[in-house]
Short mmCIF file of C-alpha atoms and ligand atoms in Angstrom, two decimals:
data_model
loop_
_atom_site.label_atom_id
_atom_site.label_comp_id
_atom_site.label_asym_id
_atom_site.label_seq_id
_atom_site.Cartn_x
_atom_site.Cartn_y
_atom_site.Cartn_z
CA MET B 876 -28.64 -16.23 -16.04
CA LEU B 877 -26.25 -13.59 -14.64
CA ASP B 878 -26.32 -12.53 -10.98
CA LEU B 879 -25.88 -8.84 -11.76
CA ILE B 880 -25.50 -6.57 -14.77
CA LEU B 881 -24.05 -3.09 -14.36
CA THR B 882 -25.21 -1.16 -17.44
CA ASN B 883 -23.83 2.11 -18.86
CA ALA B 884 -20.43 1.72 -17.22
CA ARG B 885 -17.51 3.74 -18.55
CA LEU B 886 -14.43 1.53 -18.67
CA PRO B 887 -10.93 2.44 -19.86
CA GLN B 888 -11.71 0.56 -23.09
CA GLY B 889 -15.01 2.43 -23.63
CA ALA B 890 -18.69 2.26 -22.69
CA SER B 891 -19.84 -1.19 -21.66
CA ASP B 892 -22.12 -3.32 -19.57
CA ILE B 893 -20.56 -5.63 -16.98
CA GLY B 894 -22.08 -9.06 -16.35
CA ILE B 895 -21.24 -10.78 -13.08
CA VAL B 896 -21.67 -14.41 -11.96
CA ASP B 897 -20.37 -16.05 -8.80
CA GLY B 898 -18.24 -13.05 -7.88
CA ARG B 899 -16.45 -12.82 -11.20
CA ILE B 900 -16.80 -10.77 -14.36
CA ALA B 901 -18.57 -13.11 -16.77
CA ALA B 902 -19.08 -10.76 -19.71
CA LEU B 903 -18.26 -7.26 -20.96
CA GLY B 904 -20.12 -5.60 -23.82
CA HIS B 905 -23.72 -4.92 -24.65
CA ASN B 906 -26.98 -6.92 -24.56
CA LEU B 907 -25.57 -9.39 -22.07
CA GLY B 908 -28.90 -11.14 -21.52
CA LYS B 909 -30.86 -11.71 -18.34
CA ALA B 910 -29.77 -11.10 -14.77
CA ARG B 911 -31.31 -11.32 -11.32
CA GLU B 912 -30.45 -7.65 -10.81
CA VAL B 913 -29.64 -4.79 -13.18
CA ARG B 914 -28.07 -1.51 -12.04
CA ASP B 915 -27.74 1.48 -14.36
CA LEU B 916 -24.49 3.36 -13.68
CA GLY B 917 -25.52 6.28 -15.91
CA GLY B 918 -22.21 6.55 -17.77
CA ARG B 919 -20.11 6.72 -14.59
CA THR B 920 -16.51 5.53 -14.55
CA VAL B 921 -15.65 2.07 -13.24
CA LEU B 922 -12.19 1.15 -11.98
CA PRO B 923 -10.95 -2.08 -10.47
CA GLY B 924 -10.90 -1.96 -6.66
CA LEU B 925 -7.79 -0.02 -5.61
CA VAL B 926 -4.77 -1.78 -4.09
CA GLU B 927 -3.00 -0.38 -1.01
CA ALA B 928 0.51 -1.87 -1.07
CA HIS B 929 1.80 -0.39 2.18
CA ILE B 930 -0.02 0.85 5.28
CA HIS B 931 0.41 0.58 9.07
CA LEU B 932 -2.91 -0.24 10.71
CA ASP B 933 -1.36 -0.89 14.13
CA LYS B 934 0.07 2.60 14.62
CA ALA B 935 -2.52 4.71 12.84
CA GLY B 936 -4.50 7.30 14.75
CA LEU B 937 -1.94 8.08 17.45
CA LEU B 938 -1.73 11.82 16.83
CA CYS B 939 -3.56 12.75 20.01
CA ARG B 940 -1.12 10.73 22.14
CA CYS B 941 2.16 12.34 21.17
CA GLY B 942 3.76 15.60 20.16
CA GLN B 943 5.40 16.68 16.94
CA VAL B 944 8.67 15.10 15.79
CA ASP B 945 11.66 16.40 13.84
CA SER B 946 12.96 13.20 12.23
CA VAL B 947 12.14 9.60 11.39
CA GLN B 948 14.27 8.50 14.35
CA GLN B 949 12.09 10.57 16.69
CA ALA B 950 8.93 9.13 15.11
CA VAL B 951 10.17 5.57 15.64
CA ALA B 952 11.08 6.41 19.25
CA ALA B 953 7.69 8.04 19.94
CA VAL B 954 5.75 5.00 18.72
CA SER B 955 8.18 2.65 20.46
CA THR B 956 7.17 4.18 23.78
CA LEU B 957 3.45 4.21 23.00
CA LYS B 958 3.21 0.64 21.76
CA ARG B 959 4.16 -0.86 25.12
CA ASP B 960 0.65 0.18 26.17
CA PHE B 961 -1.15 -0.98 23.03
CA THR B 962 -3.93 -3.45 23.81
CA VAL B 963 -5.67 -5.71 21.33
CA ALA B 964 -8.84 -3.63 21.71
CA ASP B 965 -6.98 -0.35 21.16
CA VAL B 966 -5.24 -1.52 17.97
CA HIS B 967 -8.48 -3.07 16.76
CA ALA B 968 -10.43 0.17 17.21
CA ARG B 969 -7.85 2.37 15.49
CA GLY B 970 -7.29 -0.16 12.70
CA ALA B 971 -11.03 -0.53 12.08
CA ARG B 972 -11.37 3.22 11.55
CA VAL B 973 -8.62 3.17 8.94
CA ILE B 974 -9.99 0.09 7.17
CA GLU B 975 -13.48 1.58 6.98
CA ALA B 976 -12.09 4.84 5.60
CA ALA B 977 -10.02 2.92 3.05
CA ILE B 978 -13.00 0.81 1.94
CA SER B 979 -15.11 3.92 1.42
CA GLN B 980 -12.25 5.41 -0.66
CA GLY B 981 -12.31 2.41 -3.00
CA THR B 982 -9.54 0.18 -1.58
CA MET B 983 -10.30 -3.54 -1.92
CA HIS B 984 -6.85 -5.07 -1.34
CA MET B 985 -4.41 -3.97 1.35
CA ARG B 986 -1.03 -4.99 2.75
CA SER B 987 -0.53 -3.83 6.33
CA HIS B 988 2.73 -3.93 8.21
CA VAL B 989 2.25 -4.89 11.85
CA GLU B 990 5.06 -4.34 14.34
CA VAL B 991 6.07 -7.50 16.15
CA ASP B 992 8.75 -7.10 18.81
CA PRO B 993 9.20 -7.45 22.60
CA ARG B 994 7.28 -4.18 23.23
CA ALA B 995 4.22 -4.86 21.06
CA GLY B 996 4.41 -8.62 21.56
CA LEU B 997 1.80 -10.27 19.37
CA ARG B 998 -1.06 -8.02 20.53
CA SER B 999 -1.13 -5.76 17.46
CA LEU B 1000 -0.91 -8.82 15.24
CA GLN B 1001 -3.85 -10.47 17.00
CA ALA B 1002 -5.94 -7.34 16.49
CA VAL B 1003 -5.08 -7.04 12.79
CA LEU B 1004 -5.73 -10.75 12.16
CA ALA B 1005 -9.19 -10.23 13.68
CA LEU B 1006 -9.75 -7.21 11.43
CA ARG B 1007 -8.72 -9.31 8.42
CA ALA B 1008 -11.56 -11.72 9.13
CA GLU B 1009 -14.15 -9.08 10.05
CA TYR B 1010 -13.72 -6.98 6.92
CA ALA B 1011 -13.20 -9.81 4.42
CA PHE B 1012 -16.61 -8.97 2.89
CA ALA B 1013 -15.14 -5.76 1.49
CA LEU B 1014 -11.34 -5.99 1.61
CA ASP B 1015 -8.60 -8.62 1.25
CA LEU B 1016 -5.94 -7.89 3.87
CA GLN B 1017 -2.37 -9.17 3.71
CA VAL B 1018 -0.59 -9.04 7.05
CA CYS B 1019 3.17 -8.38 7.09
CA ALA B 1020 4.92 -9.19 10.40
CA PHE B 1021 7.32 -6.27 10.66
CA ALA B 1022 10.52 -5.64 12.61
CA GLN B 1023 10.41 -1.82 12.72
CA GLU B 1024 13.07 -1.31 15.38
CA GLY B 1025 15.74 -3.72 14.18
CA LEU B 1026 16.31 -7.43 14.50
CA THR B 1027 19.93 -8.16 15.44
CA ASN B 1028 19.77 -5.40 18.08
CA ASP B 1029 16.38 -6.42 19.47
CA PRO B 1030 16.59 -9.86 21.13
CA GLY B 1031 13.37 -11.84 20.91
CA THR B 1032 12.08 -10.16 17.75
CA GLY B 1033 13.18 -13.01 15.45
CA ALA B 1034 11.28 -15.62 17.46
CA LEU B 1035 8.20 -13.38 17.55
CA LEU B 1036 8.29 -12.97 13.76
CA GLU B 1037 8.29 -16.77 13.39
CA GLN B 1038 5.36 -17.03 15.83
CA ALA B 1039 3.52 -14.35 13.85
CA LEU B 1040 3.81 -16.47 10.70
CA ASP B 1041 2.52 -19.50 12.61
CA LEU B 1042 -0.45 -17.42 13.80
CA GLY B 1043 -1.37 -16.41 10.23
CA ALA B 1044 0.77 -13.49 9.10
CA ASP B 1045 1.25 -13.69 5.33
CA LEU B 1046 4.77 -12.33 4.91
CA LEU B 1047 7.80 -10.77 6.63
CA GLY B 1048 8.88 -7.15 6.80
CA GLY B 1049 12.22 -5.66 7.73
CA CYS B 1050 13.85 -2.30 8.21
CA PRO B 1051 17.62 -2.53 7.72
CA TYR B 1052 18.17 1.20 8.40
CA THR B 1053 17.10 0.84 12.04
CA ASP B 1054 19.31 -2.22 12.60
CA ILE B 1055 22.86 -1.93 13.91
CA ASP B 1056 23.78 -4.61 11.34
CA PRO B 1057 21.64 -4.01 8.24
CA MET B 1058 23.28 -6.73 6.13
CA ALA B 1059 22.77 -9.35 8.84
CA GLN B 1060 19.10 -8.37 9.12
CA ILE B 1061 18.65 -8.78 5.36
CA ASP B 1062 20.24 -12.26 5.51
CA ILE B 1063 18.17 -13.37 8.53
CA LEU B 1064 14.90 -12.28 6.90
CA PHE B 1065 15.68 -13.92 3.56
CA ASP B 1066 16.57 -17.15 5.42
CA MET B 1067 13.32 -16.99 7.39
CA ALA B 1068 11.32 -16.24 4.22
CA ALA B 1069 12.85 -19.33 2.56
CA ARG B 1070 12.00 -21.55 5.56
CA HIS B 1071 8.38 -20.39 5.60
CA ASP B 1072 7.98 -19.83 1.83
CA VAL B 1073 6.71 -16.25 2.26
CA ASP B 1074 7.28 -12.95 0.48
CA LEU B 1075 9.37 -10.06 1.84
CA ASP B 1076 8.71 -6.34 2.19
CA PHE B 1077 11.51 -4.04 3.36
CA HIS B 1078 11.46 -0.43 4.48
CA LEU B 1079 14.67 0.61 2.72
CA ASP B 1080 17.05 3.49 1.99
CA PHE B 1081 14.94 6.09 3.81
CA ASP B 1082 17.11 9.23 3.73
CA LEU B 1083 18.51 11.77 1.29
CA ASP B 1084 22.11 10.52 1.14
CA PRO B 1085 22.72 9.03 -2.31
CA GLU B 1086 25.45 6.76 -0.89
CA GLY B 1087 25.06 3.58 1.15
CA SER B 1088 22.08 2.05 -0.65
CA HIS B 1089 21.07 -1.54 0.19
CA ILE B 1090 19.35 -2.06 -3.17
CA ARG B 1091 22.26 -4.07 -4.59
CA ALA B 1092 22.40 -6.39 -1.56
CA ILE B 1093 18.66 -7.03 -1.73
CA CYS B 1094 18.64 -7.61 -5.50
CA ASP B 1095 21.65 -9.98 -5.38
CA ARG B 1096 20.09 -12.03 -2.58
CA THR B 1097 16.70 -12.04 -4.36
CA ILE B 1098 18.25 -13.60 -7.46
CA ARG B 1099 20.39 -16.06 -5.46
CA GLN B 1100 17.33 -17.28 -3.57
CA GLY B 1101 15.02 -17.32 -6.59
CA TRP B 1102 12.73 -14.79 -4.87
CA GLN B 1103 12.13 -12.66 -8.00
CA GLY B 1104 8.66 -11.09 -7.94
CA ARG B 1105 8.37 -11.70 -4.18
CA VAL B 1106 10.21 -8.68 -2.74
CA ASN B 1107 8.90 -5.13 -2.33
CA LEU B 1108 10.85 -2.10 -1.12
CA GLY B 1109 9.11 0.84 0.59
CA HIS B 1110 10.37 4.47 0.60
CA VAL B 1111 13.75 4.01 -1.19
CA THR B 1112 14.10 7.79 -1.09
CA LYS B 1113 17.83 7.61 -1.84
CA LEU B 1114 16.62 7.19 -5.45
CA ALA B 1115 15.31 10.76 -5.24
CA VAL B 1116 18.80 12.22 -4.86
CA MET B 1117 20.97 9.92 -6.99
CA GLU B 1118 22.76 11.21 -10.07
CA ASP B 1119 21.22 10.08 -13.37
CA HIS B 1120 23.74 7.31 -14.04
CA SER B 1121 23.39 5.90 -10.53
CA LEU B 1122 19.60 6.01 -10.73
CA ALA B 1123 19.74 4.12 -14.04
CA THR B 1124 22.12 1.52 -12.57
CA HIS B 1125 19.86 0.91 -9.56
CA ALA B 1126 16.74 0.79 -11.76
CA GLY B 1127 18.49 -1.86 -13.84
CA MET B 1128 19.24 -3.96 -10.75
CA LEU B 1129 15.63 -3.72 -9.57
CA ALA B 1130 14.27 -4.67 -12.99
CA LYS B 1131 16.68 -7.61 -13.36
CA ALA B 1132 15.80 -8.99 -9.91
CA ASN B 1133 12.08 -8.18 -10.35
CA VAL B 1134 12.12 -6.29 -7.04
CA ALA B 1135 9.30 -3.74 -6.72
CA VAL B 1136 9.40 -0.22 -5.29
CA THR B 1137 6.58 1.52 -3.41
CA ALA B 1138 6.78 5.27 -2.82
CA LEU B 1139 4.99 6.69 0.21
CA PRO B 1140 4.65 10.35 -0.76
CA ALA B 1141 2.79 11.66 2.28
CA THR B 1142 5.44 10.35 4.69
CA ASP B 1143 8.43 10.84 2.39
CA LEU B 1144 7.57 14.50 1.80
CA TYR B 1145 6.85 15.15 5.48
CA LEU B 1146 9.88 13.50 7.08
CA ASN B 1147 12.59 14.00 4.46
CA GLY B 1148 14.48 17.29 4.42
CA MET B 1149 12.75 18.59 7.58
CA ASP B 1150 16.04 20.23 8.58
CA GLN B 1151 16.51 22.01 5.23
CA GLY B 1152 13.85 24.71 5.29
CA HIS B 1153 12.06 25.98 2.18
CA ARG B 1154 14.65 24.53 -0.24
CA ALA B 1155 14.13 20.98 1.03
CA PRO B 1156 14.36 18.35 -1.72
CA ARG B 1157 11.20 16.41 -2.44
CA GLY B 1158 12.49 13.09 -1.16
CA VAL B 1159 10.14 10.75 -3.00
CA ALA B 1160 11.48 7.97 -5.22
CA PRO B 1161 10.96 8.88 -8.93
CA LEU B 1162 8.97 5.78 -9.83
CA HIS B 1163 8.13 6.98 -13.34
CA LEU B 1164 11.83 6.90 -14.24
CA LEU B 1165 12.29 3.24 -13.21
CA ASP B 1166 11.81 1.49 -16.56
CA ASP B 1167 10.56 -2.10 -16.36
CA VAL B 1168 10.28 -1.99 -12.53
CA THR B 1169 7.01 -2.85 -10.80
CA VAL B 1170 6.02 0.30 -8.89
CA ALA B 1171 3.30 1.51 -6.55
CA VAL B 1172 2.37 4.53 -4.48
CA ALA B 1173 0.77 3.81 -1.13
CA THR B 1174 -0.48 5.45 2.05
CA ASN B 1175 1.99 4.24 4.71
CA ASN B 1176 0.96 6.10 7.87
CA VAL B 1177 -2.28 7.77 8.90
CA MET B 1178 -2.44 10.43 11.60
CA ASN B 1179 0.66 9.57 13.59
CA PRO B 1180 4.12 11.03 14.22
CA PHE B 1181 5.38 9.70 10.87
CA THR B 1182 2.55 11.32 8.89
CA PRO B 1183 0.09 13.61 10.65
CA TYR B 1184 -2.38 13.48 7.73
CA GLY B 1185 -4.45 10.91 5.96
CA ASP B 1186 -7.88 10.05 4.60
CA CYS B 1187 -6.82 6.68 3.10
CA SER B 1188 -7.62 7.84 -0.44
CA LEU B 1189 -5.24 6.13 -2.87
CA LEU B 1190 -6.46 8.47 -5.61
CA ARG B 1191 -5.14 11.30 -3.42
CA MET B 1192 -1.76 9.56 -3.21
CA ALA B 1193 -1.59 9.09 -7.00
CA ASN B 1194 -2.63 12.73 -7.49
CA LEU B 1195 -0.01 13.88 -4.95
CA TYR B 1196 2.67 11.85 -6.71
CA ALA B 1197 1.73 13.30 -10.13
CA ASN B 1198 1.66 16.83 -8.74
CA LEU B 1199 5.01 16.71 -6.96
CA MET B 1200 6.74 15.06 -9.95
CA HIS B 1201 5.40 17.68 -12.43
CA LEU B 1202 3.48 14.97 -14.30
CA GLY B 1203 0.70 16.14 -16.61
CA ALA B 1204 -2.45 14.54 -17.95
CA GLY B 1205 -0.50 12.34 -20.37
CA ASP B 1206 1.07 10.59 -17.39
CA PHE B 1207 -2.16 10.10 -15.42
CA PRO B 1208 -2.74 6.53 -16.73
CA ALA B 1209 0.73 5.54 -15.46
CA CYS B 1210 -0.07 7.13 -12.08
CA LEU B 1211 -3.37 5.22 -11.93
CA ARG B 1212 -1.48 1.99 -12.57
CA MET B 1213 0.57 2.78 -9.42
CA ILE B 1214 -2.56 2.20 -7.29
CA THR B 1215 -4.04 -0.66 -9.35
CA GLU B 1216 -1.98 -2.99 -11.56
CA GLY B 1217 1.42 -2.22 -9.96
CA PRO B 1218 0.47 -2.99 -6.37
CA ALA B 1219 -1.68 -5.91 -7.58
CA ARG B 1220 1.55 -7.45 -8.92
CA ILE B 1221 3.32 -6.68 -5.64
CA LEU B 1222 0.57 -8.42 -3.67
CA ARG B 1223 0.59 -11.16 -6.32
CA LEU B 1224 -3.19 -10.95 -6.72
CA ALA B 1225 -4.62 -13.51 -9.09
CA ASP B 1226 -7.21 -12.45 -11.68
CA TYR B 1227 -7.09 -8.72 -10.86
CA GLY B 1228 -8.60 -6.09 -13.14
CA LEU B 1229 -11.53 -5.42 -15.43
CA SER B 1230 -11.36 -8.47 -17.68
CA VAL B 1231 -13.69 -11.39 -18.30
CA GLY B 1232 -12.99 -14.20 -15.83
CA HIS B 1233 -11.44 -11.89 -13.24
CA HIS B 1234 -12.77 -11.06 -9.77
CA ALA B 1235 -15.68 -8.60 -9.85
CA ASP B 1236 -13.99 -6.12 -7.49
CA LEU B 1237 -15.11 -2.74 -8.84
CA ILE B 1238 -15.56 0.84 -7.73
CA VAL B 1239 -17.76 3.49 -9.33
CA LEU B 1240 -16.66 7.13 -9.62
CA ASP B 1241 -19.05 9.95 -10.52
CA VAL B 1242 -16.68 11.33 -13.17
CA ALA B 1243 -16.37 11.06 -16.95
CA SER B 1244 -13.00 9.26 -17.00
CA ALA B 1245 -10.40 7.60 -14.82
CA ASP B 1246 -8.05 10.52 -15.49
CA GLU B 1247 -10.68 12.91 -14.12
CA GLY B 1248 -10.98 10.67 -11.06
CA LEU B 1249 -7.26 11.14 -10.42
CA ALA B 1250 -7.30 14.87 -11.22
CA THR B 1251 -10.21 15.56 -8.87
CA ILE B 1252 -9.33 12.97 -6.17
CA ALA B 1253 -12.83 11.58 -6.61
CA SER B 1254 -14.33 9.56 -3.79
CA PRO B 1255 -16.09 6.49 -5.15
CA ILE B 1256 -19.87 6.49 -4.77
CA MET B 1257 -20.14 2.71 -4.49
CA GLY B 1258 -18.11 -0.46 -4.68
CA PHE B 1259 -18.72 -4.13 -5.46
CA LYS B 1260 -16.53 -6.77 -3.81
CA ALA B 1261 -16.78 -10.17 -5.51
CA GLY B 1262 -19.91 -8.87 -7.25
CA ARG B 1263 -21.71 -7.89 -4.05
CA GLN B 1264 -22.16 -4.22 -3.19
CA SER B 1265 -19.84 -3.55 -0.24
CA PHE B 1266 -20.34 0.19 0.36
CA ASP B 1267 -22.10 3.27 -0.90
CA ARG B 1268 -21.44 6.95 -0.47
CA PRO B 1269 -24.52 9.09 -0.99
CA ALA B 1270 -23.83 12.32 -2.89
CA ALA B 1271 -23.70 15.56 -0.93
CA ARG B 1272 -26.92 17.55 -1.28
CA LEU B 1273 -27.34 21.32 -1.39
CA LEU B 1274 -30.09 22.44 0.92
CA ARG B 1275 -31.51 25.53 -0.80
CA PRO B 1276 -33.59 27.89 1.32
ZN1 ZN I 2221 5.90 1.99 6.26
#
C-alpha cells in the first residue's frame, strides 16, 4: 500500500504516475496499485524541488535601511555598519520572509551564508540555525559560517568561525578579495575545514579584471587536501572577461579539481561594470562554457545594497542566465540543471531527483513542460517535501463583472 499516488504527472521522461512511500519515490509508471491518497495532477509538469546553492538570509531585506551604492566595496561597508545592530529577532524575521518566499517558489534545499565576525557576533547564526529547525518541514537548510569582511585583517573572526561550527554550522565560507592577504585566508580556511571535516564555499574573483585570479590557488589546495567535490566558488566573474584560451585553462583546472562554480546573475549584473555606463560588460561567469565543471546559478542577495531586487524564484535566475547569455530553447535543459542537479551536487545531496528510491521532494508547475516553466518563470502551484504537501499556491482568478 502506497502513501500517495500523484497521477497524470508530466516528467522529463514522459507522462507518469508517481508512487510515494515513507517520503521516497517508490514507483514511477502506470497502474501503481492502491494508495491511501490519490491526487490527479491533470498533466501538469513535475520537477524535483529546486536547489538554492547560494543565498544570504542574514542580510536580506535591508533596502529600507540604507541608500544606494556604487560598488561592491560600498555594499560591504553599508552592511558592515548595519549588522552591528542586528538582533536575533531582526535576522530571524527577515530570514523567515525570504525562506517562505523561496519555499513558495519551489526551493526545497538551500545553502545560506551567514556572516560571523566581531560585528555580527554569533547573533545572525543563532537566528538562521533557529530558522533551519522551524522550516525543516519544507526546506533543508545548509548553514555556511562566512567571513565576508576578511579574516587575517579582522581579529576574532577565526575563533568565531570555529564556534559557529561547534554551534551547528555545516561548512565554512571565505572571501579572499576582501582580505588584505587573500592567500593566507585561503590557507587558514582549508586548514580549518580539514580540522572540522567540513566543505568550503568561497566568494571569489568578483571583478572584471581578467588578471589576478585565485582559481589556481584554490584548485591546487583542493587537490593537495583531497577536498575534490567539496569546494564551491561563487561569482567568479573574472571568467566573464578572460580571453578564450585563459577561460579554457581555468575551466580545465576547475574540472580537474572538481571545484564547482555558482553564478549569481542578479548581483553580478547589478554590481559589475556600474562605472562603465551603457556599454558595461555583462559580468556573469559563462557557466555553459565550462565543460565538465559542476555549475549552478543562485540567488545570492535579496533586497539589499548588493542586489535591490529579488523574489527568490530560481526559475527566474535560470531564465535570466539564459537570456543574458543568448541561450535559446535548446539550452534550456542545461539551464534547468543549474538550479537542480548542479547545485544538488554542490550541496552533496543524497538521493536527489525524480528516480525510484530517491526523496519525494517535488514541485508542480501549471505548464506543459519544464522548458516552458523556465521560459515563463512559472511559479509552482504546489510542492511535496518528503511526500507530504508543504505548500500550495492557488491560481489567480479573474473576477468578471
Ligand atoms: Zn554571496
